[in-house]
Amino acid sequence: MDTTQYIVAIEIGSSKTVGAVAEKRSNGQLVVVGIESEPTLNFVRYGCIQNVESTKASINRILLKLSNRIDGDISSVYVGVSGRSIHSMPTEVQHSLNTEQAITQSLLDNIKSDATRNSLNNYDTIDVIPRSYTIDKIEIRNPVGSFGTDIKARLNLIVAKPSLLMNLKRAFNQQTQIKGLITTAVAVADAVLTADERSLGCMLVDMGAETTTVSIYRNDALVYLVTIPLGGRNLTRDITALGIREENAEKIKRNLANPLKPSADPVTIDNIRSSDASNYILARTGE
């Protein structure tokens, strides 16, 4: 009997939807066995689904291709969440305990739940990320196992417009369960930032087709996250001012050696001088 476990993840972006399936080994290691993608330029804008049915069809095609990779059905997926309205909101939750007692993971989970109970105007909470904990007025990085009578948690709520999550859930068939929503920017940081970078402080900039996500880390914690409605497609559209189609402008942009340092002897790509295309990119990035 085949007991192989697989994990499937989907991310819907402004230019394409990407799906991946990984095999979960007995030692906990994940090995990616397949990646598939579908273009979404015409029905996803700024990371937000505009046409649910077109997005659903795109997801179904990806899931079918991935299921062929593992020779089996896919009943649940993890979904990466990104888009124009996603940002962080700081909040604090304080619990006063009757007597001195151990700080457990269950207590911290309850604190996270309390943080989401307060209604947020026009936003839904995707995730709750701790910044710091204070026990009996002493700040502590990992409170589990400590003892105290009072605990205060400083948290970051990752929030988004309700329409973003609503259309995201609508894009999946009833046969496919959304097992979990993952904030894409947080997942990217987990993958690329080192422990030193998180501790000493750094800014992570993730530029997509139509949005750019900026995350700031310090003292091993996410302290700020915002999504800016600006991405690589803006540069492509600027180049179309040279009288070419967007597909050709994208090709030219990708083939420029270094658009921020135009060559003294410009080359010609599809009858467009590289220096002319670089000037548009320089103007946009300067802005």
mmCIF file of N, CA and C in Angstrom, residues 103-211:
data_model
loop_
_atom_site.group_PDB
_atom_site.id
_atom_site.type_symbol
_atom_site.label_atom_id
_atom_site.label_comp_id
_atom_site.label_asym_id
_atom_site.label_seq_id
_atom_site.Cartn_x
_atom_site.Cartn_y
_atom_site.Cartn_z
ATOM 1 N N ILE A 103 4.127 29.610 31.645
ATOM 2 C CA ILE A 103 3.654 30.139 30.372
ATOM 3 C C ILE A 103 3.747 29.004 29.351
ATOM 4 N N THR A 104 2.609 28.605 28.830
ATOM 5 C CA THR A 104 2.541 27.462 27.910
ATOM 6 C C THR A 104 2.230 27.939 26.490
ATOM 7 N N GLN A 105 2.443 27.036 25.544
ATOM 8 C CA GLN A 105 2.101 27.348 24.152
ATOM 9 C C GLN A 105 0.603 27.553 24.004
ATOM 10 N N SER A 106 -0.177 26.807 24.793
ATOM 11 C CA SER A 106 -1.632 26.966 24.754
ATOM 12 C C SER A 106 -2.043 28.372 25.156
ATOM 13 N N LEU A 107 -1.386 28.931 26.171
ATOM 14 C CA LEU A 107 -1.686 30.293 26.606
ATOM 15 C C LEU A 107 -1.338 31.296 25.506
ATOM 16 N N LEU A 108 -0.196 31.098 24.854
ATOM 17 C CA LEU A 108 0.192 32.000 23.768
ATOM 18 C C LEU A 108 -0.793 31.918 22.607
ATOM 19 N N ASP A 109 -1.289 30.698 22.323
ATOM 20 C CA ASP A 109 -2.293 30.540 21.267
ATOM 21 C C ASP A 109 -3.571 31.296 21.617
ATOM 22 N N ASN A 110 -3.952 31.263 22.887
ATOM 23 C CA ASN A 110 -5.151 31.997 23.329
ATOM 24 C C ASN A 110 -4.952 33.507 23.173
ATOM 25 N N ILE A 111 -3.733 33.959 23.451
ATOM 26 C CA ILE A 111 -3.433 35.380 23.290
ATOM 27 C C ILE A 111 -3.566 35.789 21.817
ATOM 28 N N LYS A 112 -3.073 34.933 20.921
ATOM 29 C CA LYS A 112 -3.205 35.216 19.488
ATOM 30 C C LYS A 112 -4.673 35.290 19.085
ATOM 31 N N SER A 113 -5.479 34.375 19.628
ATOM 32 C CA SER A 113 -6.910 34.379 19.313
ATOM 33 C C SER A 113 -7.563 35.657 19.811
ATOM 34 N N ASP A 114 -7.178 36.110 21.013
ATOM 35 C CA ASP A 114 -7.727 37.351 21.559
ATOM 36 C C ASP A 114 -7.406 38.539 20.651
ATOM 37 N N ALA A 115 -6.221 38.504 20.044
ATOM 38 C CA ALA A 115 -5.798 39.629 19.193
ATOM 39 C C ALA A 115 -6.680 39.766 17.961
ATOM 40 N N THR A 116 -7.285 38.661 17.506
ATOM 41 C CA THR A 116 -8.111 38.696 16.295
ATOM 42 C C THR A 116 -9.581 38.949 16.595
ATOM 43 N N ARG A 117 -9.961 38.960 17.877
ATOM 44 C CA ARG A 117 -11.377 39.128 18.214
ATOM 45 C C ARG A 117 -11.844 40.565 18.070
ATOM 46 N N ASN A 118 -10.925 41.504 18.280
ATOM 47 C CA ASN A 118 -11.308 42.905 18.106
ATOM 48 C C ASN A 118 -11.542 43.185 16.630
ATOM 49 N N SER A 119 -12.694 43.732 16.325
ATOM 50 C CA SER A 119 -13.063 43.960 14.927
ATOM 51 C C SER A 119 -12.154 45.026 14.309
ATOM 52 N N LEU A 120 -11.716 44.767 13.082
ATOM 53 C CA LEU A 120 -10.894 45.715 12.341
ATOM 54 C C LEU A 120 -11.727 46.285 11.201
ATOM 55 N N ASN A 121 -11.779 47.582 11.103
ATOM 56 C CA ASN A 121 -12.586 48.210 10.070
ATOM 57 C C ASN A 121 -12.091 47.816 8.678
ATOM 58 N N ASN A 122 -12.960 47.113 7.944
ATOM 59 C CA ASN A 122 -12.718 46.799 6.526
ATOM 60 C C ASN A 122 -11.554 45.852 6.270
ATOM 61 N N TYR A 123 -11.079 45.111 7.297
ATOM 62 C CA TYR A 123 -9.968 44.196 7.078
ATOM 63 C C TYR A 123 -10.238 42.843 7.737
ATOM 64 N N ASP A 124 -9.717 41.787 7.109
ATOM 65 C CA ASP A 124 -9.715 40.446 7.688
ATOM 66 C C ASP A 124 -8.291 40.088 8.095
ATOM 67 N N THR A 125 -8.162 39.335 9.182
ATOM 68 C CA THR A 125 -6.841 38.922 9.658
ATOM 69 C C THR A 125 -6.421 37.622 8.994
ATOM 70 N N ILE A 126 -5.235 37.608 8.410
ATOM 71 C CA ILE A 126 -4.684 36.407 7.782
ATOM 72 C C ILE A 126 -3.794 35.655 8.759
ATOM 73 N N ASP A 127 -2.986 36.397 9.514
ATOM 74 C CA ASP A 127 -2.023 35.763 10.405
ATOM 75 C C ASP A 127 -1.737 36.687 11.589
ATOM 76 N N VAL A 128 -1.239 36.101 12.675
ATOM 77 C CA VAL A 128 -0.823 36.857 13.857
ATOM 78 C C VAL A 128 0.627 36.474 14.145
ATOM 79 N N ILE A 129 1.521 37.456 14.097
ATOM 80 C CA ILE A 129 2.951 37.191 14.249
ATOM 81 C C ILE A 129 3.482 37.928 15.475
ATOM 82 N N PRO A 130 4.058 37.206 16.441
ATOM 83 C CA PRO A 130 4.589 37.853 17.660
ATOM 84 C C PRO A 130 5.794 38.739 17.350
ATOM 85 N N ARG A 131 5.853 39.886 18.051
ATOM 86 C CA ARG A 131 7.033 40.750 17.996
ATOM 87 C C ARG A 131 7.873 40.578 19.255
ATOM 88 N N SER A 132 7.204 40.614 20.420
ATOM 89 C CA SER A 132 7.925 40.432 21.680
ATOM 90 C C SER A 132 6.931 40.109 22.785
ATOM 91 N N TYR A 133 7.458 39.519 23.870
ATOM 92 C CA TYR A 133 6.646 39.199 25.050
ATOM 93 C C TYR A 133 7.299 39.829 26.280
ATOM 94 N N THR A 134 6.457 40.286 27.202
ATOM 95 C CA THR A 134 6.936 40.805 28.474
ATOM 96 C C THR A 134 6.231 40.056 29.590
ATOM 97 N N ILE A 135 7.018 39.426 30.480
ATOM 98 C CA ILE A 135 6.457 38.691 31.616
ATOM 99 C C ILE A 135 6.884 39.388 32.899
ATOM 100 N N ASP A 136 5.882 39.837 33.649
ATOM 101 C CA ASP A 136 6.160 40.572 34.899
ATOM 102 C C ASP A 136 7.175 41.687 34.658
ATOM 103 N N LYS A 137 6.938 42.445 33.564
ATOM 104 C CA LYS A 137 7.717 43.632 33.194
ATOM 105 C C LYS A 137 9.133 43.318 32.704
ATOM 106 N N ILE A 138 9.409 42.042 32.452
ATOM 107 C CA ILE A 138 10.718 41.651 31.900
ATOM 108 C C ILE A 138 10.497 41.091 30.493
ATOM 109 N N GLU A 139 11.145 41.722 29.508
ATOM 110 C CA GLU A 139 10.985 41.254 28.130
ATOM 111 C C GLU A 139 11.764 39.958 27.932
ATOM 112 N N ILE A 140 11.107 38.997 27.269
ATOM 113 C CA ILE A 140 11.714 37.690 27.045
ATOM 114 C C ILE A 140 11.387 37.236 25.637
ATOM 115 N N ARG A 141 12.373 36.649 24.972
ATOM 116 C CA ARG A 141 12.197 36.283 23.570
ATOM 117 C C ARG A 141 11.319 35.055 23.413
ATOM 118 N N ASN A 142 11.580 34.012 24.197
ATOM 119 C CA ASN A 142 10.790 32.785 24.114
ATOM 120 C C ASN A 142 10.150 32.510 25.471
ATOM 121 N N PRO A 143 8.891 32.886 25.670
ATOM 122 C CA PRO A 143 8.282 32.819 26.998
ATOM 123 C C PRO A 143 7.848 31.425 27.440
ATOM 124 N N VAL A 144 7.723 30.480 26.500
ATOM 125 C CA VAL A 144 7.257 29.143 26.877
ATOM 126 C C VAL A 144 8.240 28.509 27.864
ATOM 127 N N GLY A 145 7.714 28.089 29.022
ATOM 128 C CA GLY A 145 8.554 27.506 30.065
ATOM 129 C C GLY A 145 8.890 28.471 31.176
ATOM 130 N N SER A 146 8.631 29.764 30.959
ATOM 131 C CA SER A 146 8.844 30.754 32.011
ATOM 132 C C SER A 146 7.651 30.753 32.964
ATOM 133 N N PHE A 147 7.818 31.407 34.111
ATOM 134 C CA PHE A 147 6.741 31.529 35.086
ATOM 135 C C PHE A 147 6.473 33.004 35.353
ATOM 136 N N GLY A 148 5.202 33.334 35.598
ATOM 137 C CA GLY A 148 4.864 34.709 35.900
ATOM 138 C C GLY A 148 3.399 34.883 36.206
ATOM 139 N N THR A 149 3.036 36.099 36.610
ATOM 140 C CA THR A 149 1.634 36.410 36.915
ATOM 141 C C THR A 149 1.020 37.375 35.912
ATOM 142 N N ASP A 150 1.860 37.913 35.029
ATOM 143 C CA ASP A 150 1.348 38.874 34.046
ATOM 144 C C ASP A 150 2.142 38.724 32.753
ATOM 145 N N ILE A 151 1.436 38.669 31.631
ATOM 146 C CA ILE A 151 2.112 38.547 30.330
ATOM 147 C C ILE A 151 1.497 39.531 29.351
ATOM 148 N N LYS A 152 2.368 40.247 28.675
ATOM 149 C CA LYS A 152 1.928 41.182 27.631
ATOM 150 C C LYS A 152 2.601 40.798 26.321
ATOM 151 N N ALA A 153 1.802 40.698 25.275
ATOM 152 C CA ALA A 153 2.326 40.320 23.967
ATOM 153 C C ALA A 153 2.170 41.473 22.990
ATOM 154 N N ARG A 154 3.256 41.796 22.314
ATOM 155 C CA ARG A 154 3.204 42.757 21.213
ATOM 156 C C ARG A 154 3.180 41.945 19.926
ATOM 157 N N LEU A 155 2.157 42.156 19.129
ATOM 158 C CA LEU A 155 1.912 41.312 17.963
ATOM 159 C C LEU A 155 1.728 42.158 16.710
ATOM 160 N N ASN A 156 1.948 41.522 15.578
ATOM 161 C CA ASN A 156 1.624 42.124 14.290
ATOM 162 C C ASN A 156 0.503 41.317 13.650
ATOM 163 N N LEU A 157 -0.615 41.971 13.377
ATOM 164 C CA LEU A 157 -1.678 41.330 12.616
ATOM 165 C C LEU A 157 -1.395 41.543 11.132
ATOM 166 N N ILE A 158 -1.403 40.469 10.360
ATOM 167 C CA ILE A 158 -1.292 40.585 8.910
ATOM 168 C C ILE A 158 -2.711 40.596 8.368
ATOM 169 N N VAL A 159 -3.100 41.698 7.754
ATOM 170 C CA VAL A 159 -4.497 41.883 7.365
ATOM 171 C C VAL A 159 -4.616 42.178 5.873
ATOM 172 N N ALA A 160 -5.849 41.987 5.365
ATOM 173 C CA ALA A 160 -6.141 42.260 3.961
ATOM 174 C C ALA A 160 -7.608 42.617 3.822
ATOM 175 N N LYS A 161 -7.962 43.230 2.716
ATOM 176 C CA LYS A 161 -9.359 43.538 2.424
ATOM 177 C C LYS A 161 -10.163 42.239 2.334
ATOM 178 N N PRO A 162 -11.397 42.218 2.854
ATOM 179 C CA PRO A 162 -12.212 40.994 2.804
ATOM 180 C C PRO A 162 -12.404 40.458 1.394
ATOM 181 N N SER A 163 -12.482 41.325 0.400
ATOM 182 C CA SER A 163 -12.703 40.877 -0.981
ATOM 183 C C SER A 163 -11.549 40.025 -1.486
ATOM 184 N N LEU A 164 -10.315 40.305 -1.020
ATOM 185 C CA LEU A 164 -9.158 39.528 -1.463
ATOM 186 C C LEU A 164 -9.303 38.067 -1.040
ATOM 187 N N LEU A 165 -9.619 37.851 0.240
ATOM 188 C CA LEU A 165 -9.750 36.483 0.744
ATOM 189 C C LEU A 165 -11.012 35.818 0.215
ATOM 190 N N MET A 166 -12.090 36.585 0.061
ATOM 191 C CA MET A 166 -13.343 36.022 -0.411
ATOM 192 C C MET A 166 -13.192 35.449 -1.820
ATOM 193 N N ASN A 167 -12.612 36.247 -2.722
ATOM 194 C CA ASN A 167 -12.426 35.764 -4.096
ATOM 195 C C ASN A 167 -11.402 34.643 -4.164
ATOM 196 N N LEU A 168 -10.425 34.679 -3.267
ATOM 197 C CA LEU A 168 -9.437 33.606 -3.220
ATOM 198 C C LEU A 168 -10.107 32.275 -2.902
ATOM 199 N N LYS A 169 -10.990 32.269 -1.913
ATOM 200 C CA LYS A 169 -11.697 31.044 -1.538
ATOM 201 C C LYS A 169 -12.695 30.619 -2.606
ATOM 202 N N ARG A 170 -13.298 31.578 -3.296
ATOM 203 C CA ARG A 170 -14.247 31.263 -4.365
ATOM 204 C C ARG A 170 -13.565 30.579 -5.540
ATOM 205 N N ALA A 171 -12.270 30.811 -5.689
ATOM 206 C CA ALA A 171 -11.552 30.282 -6.857
ATOM 207 C C ALA A 171 -11.225 28.797 -6.739
ATOM 208 N N PHE A 172 -11.555 28.185 -5.590
ATOM 209 C CA PHE A 172 -11.275 26.764 -5.410
ATOM 210 C C PHE A 172 -12.579 25.975 -5.375
ATOM 211 N N ASN A 173 -12.583 24.833 -6.054
ATOM 212 C CA ASN A 173 -13.763 23.971 -6.060
ATOM 213 C C ASN A 173 -14.004 23.375 -4.681
ATOM 214 N N GLN A 174 -15.241 22.946 -4.451
ATOM 215 C CA GLN A 174 -15.576 22.330 -3.169
ATOM 216 C C GLN A 174 -14.793 21.042 -2.943
ATOM 217 N N GLN A 175 -14.346 20.410 -4.031
ATOM 218 C CA GLN A 175 -13.592 19.160 -3.906
ATOM 219 C C GLN A 175 -12.168 19.402 -3.414
ATOM 220 N N THR A 176 -11.713 20.651 -3.478
ATOM 221 C CA THR A 176 -10.347 20.976 -3.058
ATOM 222 C C THR A 176 -10.389 21.856 -1.819
ATOM 223 N N GLN A 177 -9.956 21.324 -0.701
ATOM 224 C CA GLN A 177 -9.983 22.051 0.571
ATOM 225 C C GLN A 177 -8.747 22.939 0.698
ATOM 226 N N ILE A 178 -8.963 24.179 1.156
ATOM 227 C CA ILE A 178 -7.835 25.054 1.481
ATOM 228 C C ILE A 178 -7.364 24.686 2.877
ATOM 229 N N LYS A 179 -6.229 24.031 2.941
ATOM 230 C CA LYS A 179 -5.733 23.520 4.220
ATOM 231 C C LYS A 179 -5.152 24.626 5.087
ATOM 232 N N GLY A 180 -4.656 25.675 4.466
ATOM 233 C CA GLY A 180 -4.080 26.778 5.223
ATOM 234 C C GLY A 180 -3.757 27.947 4.320
ATOM 235 N N LEU A 181 -3.864 29.170 4.875
ATOM 236 C CA LEU A 181 -3.484 30.382 4.161
ATOM 237 C C LEU A 181 -2.125 30.836 4.681
ATOM 238 N N ILE A 182 -1.187 31.028 3.774
ATOM 239 C CA ILE A 182 0.177 31.414 4.135
ATOM 240 C C ILE A 182 0.470 32.788 3.545
ATOM 241 N N THR A 183 0.882 33.733 4.392
ATOM 242 C CA THR A 183 1.288 35.046 3.880
ATOM 243 C C THR A 183 2.575 34.878 3.079
ATOM 244 N N THR A 184 2.499 35.137 1.789
ATOM 245 C CA THR A 184 3.641 34.883 0.906
ATOM 246 C C THR A 184 4.896 35.618 1.356
ATOM 247 N N ALA A 185 4.743 36.870 1.757
ATOM 248 C CA ALA A 185 5.912 37.654 2.162
ATOM 249 C C ALA A 185 6.619 37.034 3.360
ATOM 250 N N VAL A 186 5.851 36.474 4.286
ATOM 251 C CA VAL A 186 6.446 35.832 5.460
ATOM 252 C C VAL A 186 7.163 34.544 5.059
ATOM 253 N N ALA A 187 6.555 33.786 4.140
ATOM 254 C CA ALA A 187 7.173 32.549 3.663
ATOM 255 C C ALA A 187 8.476 32.838 2.929
ATOM 256 N N VAL A 188 8.498 33.906 2.131
ATOM 257 C CA VAL A 188 9.719 34.291 1.419
ATOM 258 C C VAL A 188 10.823 34.643 2.413
ATOM 259 N N ALA A 189 10.469 35.390 3.444
ATOM 260 C CA ALA A 189 11.462 35.763 4.460
ATOM 261 C C ALA A 189 12.011 34.536 5.172
ATOM 262 N N ASP A 190 11.134 33.585 5.487
ATOM 263 C CA ASP A 190 11.587 32.347 6.136
ATOM 264 C C ASP A 190 12.592 31.606 5.265
ATOM 265 N N ALA A 191 12.420 31.726 3.949
ATOM 266 C CA ALA A 191 13.272 30.982 3.027
ATOM 267 C C ALA A 191 14.613 31.658 2.767
ATOM 268 N N VAL A 192 14.667 32.991 2.780
ATOM 269 C CA VAL A 192 15.877 33.661 2.306
ATOM 270 C C VAL A 192 16.672 34.410 3.375
ATOM 271 N N LEU A 193 16.051 34.774 4.487
ATOM 272 C CA LEU A 193 16.778 35.549 5.491
ATOM 273 C C LEU A 193 17.545 34.644 6.450
ATOM 274 N N THR A 194 18.742 35.071 6.812
ATOM 275 C CA THR A 194 19.531 34.333 7.784
ATOM 276 C C THR A 194 19.158 34.769 9.197
ATOM 277 N N ALA A 195 19.595 34.003 10.187
ATOM 278 C CA ALA A 195 19.327 34.338 11.586
ATOM 279 C C ALA A 195 19.967 35.676 11.949
ATOM 280 N N ASP A 196 21.176 35.932 11.451
ATOM 281 C CA ASP A 196 21.853 37.200 11.731
ATOM 282 C C ASP A 196 21.094 38.378 11.138
ATOM 283 N N GLU A 197 20.590 38.218 9.917
ATOM 284 C CA GLU A 197 19.846 39.300 9.277
ATOM 285 C C GLU A 197 18.580 39.631 10.058
ATOM 286 N N ARG A 198 17.896 38.610 10.526
ATOM 287 C CA ARG A 198 16.682 38.841 11.323
ATOM 288 C C ARG A 198 17.019 39.516 12.650
ATOM 289 N N SER A 199 18.121 39.110 13.251
ATOM 290 C CA SER A 199 18.491 39.629 14.563
ATOM 291 C C SER A 199 19.007 41.069 14.489
ATOM 292 N N LEU A 200 19.943 41.330 13.564
ATOM 293 C CA LEU A 200 20.552 42.649 13.468
ATOM 294 C C LEU A 200 19.638 43.674 12.829
ATOM 295 N N GLY A 201 18.716 43.197 11.984
ATOM 296 C CA GLY A 201 17.780 44.085 11.315
ATOM 297 C C GLY A 201 18.035 44.168 9.828
ATOM 298 N N CYS A 202 16.982 44.054 9.049
ATOM 299 C CA CYS A 202 17.120 44.148 7.600
ATOM 300 C C CYS A 202 15.766 44.459 6.973
ATOM 301 N N MET A 203 15.803 44.897 5.728
ATOM 302 C CA MET A 203 14.591 45.107 4.946
ATOM 303 C C MET A 203 14.612 44.160 3.762
ATOM 304 N N LEU A 204 13.522 43.447 3.560
ATOM 305 C CA LEU A 204 13.390 42.510 2.442
ATOM 306 C C LEU A 204 12.385 43.078 1.457
ATOM 307 N N VAL A 205 12.814 43.250 0.210
ATOM 308 C CA VAL A 205 11.956 43.798 -0.837
ATOM 309 C C VAL A 205 11.709 42.709 -1.876
ATOM 310 N N ASP A 206 10.439 42.370 -2.075
ATOM 311 C CA ASP A 206 10.058 41.335 -3.032
ATOM 312 C C ASP A 206 9.205 41.976 -4.117
ATOM 313 N N MET A 207 9.802 42.179 -5.292
ATOM 314 C CA MET A 207 9.092 42.833 -6.396
ATOM 315 C C MET A 207 8.445 41.798 -7.293
ATOM 316 N N GLY A 208 7.144 41.933 -7.500
ATOM 317 C CA GLY A 208 6.406 41.080 -8.409
ATOM 318 C C GLY A 208 6.034 41.836 -9.664
ATOM 319 N N ALA A 209 5.028 41.331 -10.368
ATOM 320 C CA ALA A 209 4.634 41.964 -11.628
ATOM 321 C C ALA A 209 3.951 43.310 -11.399
ATOM 322 N N GLU A 210 3.049 43.358 -10.398
ATOM 323 C CA GLU A 210 2.294 44.590 -10.183
ATOM 324 C C GLU A 210 2.330 45.091 -8.738
ATOM 325 N N THR A 211 2.943 44.339 -7.852
ATOM 326 C CA THR A 211 3.074 44.777 -6.462
ATOM 327 C C THR A 211 4.483 44.498 -5.958
#
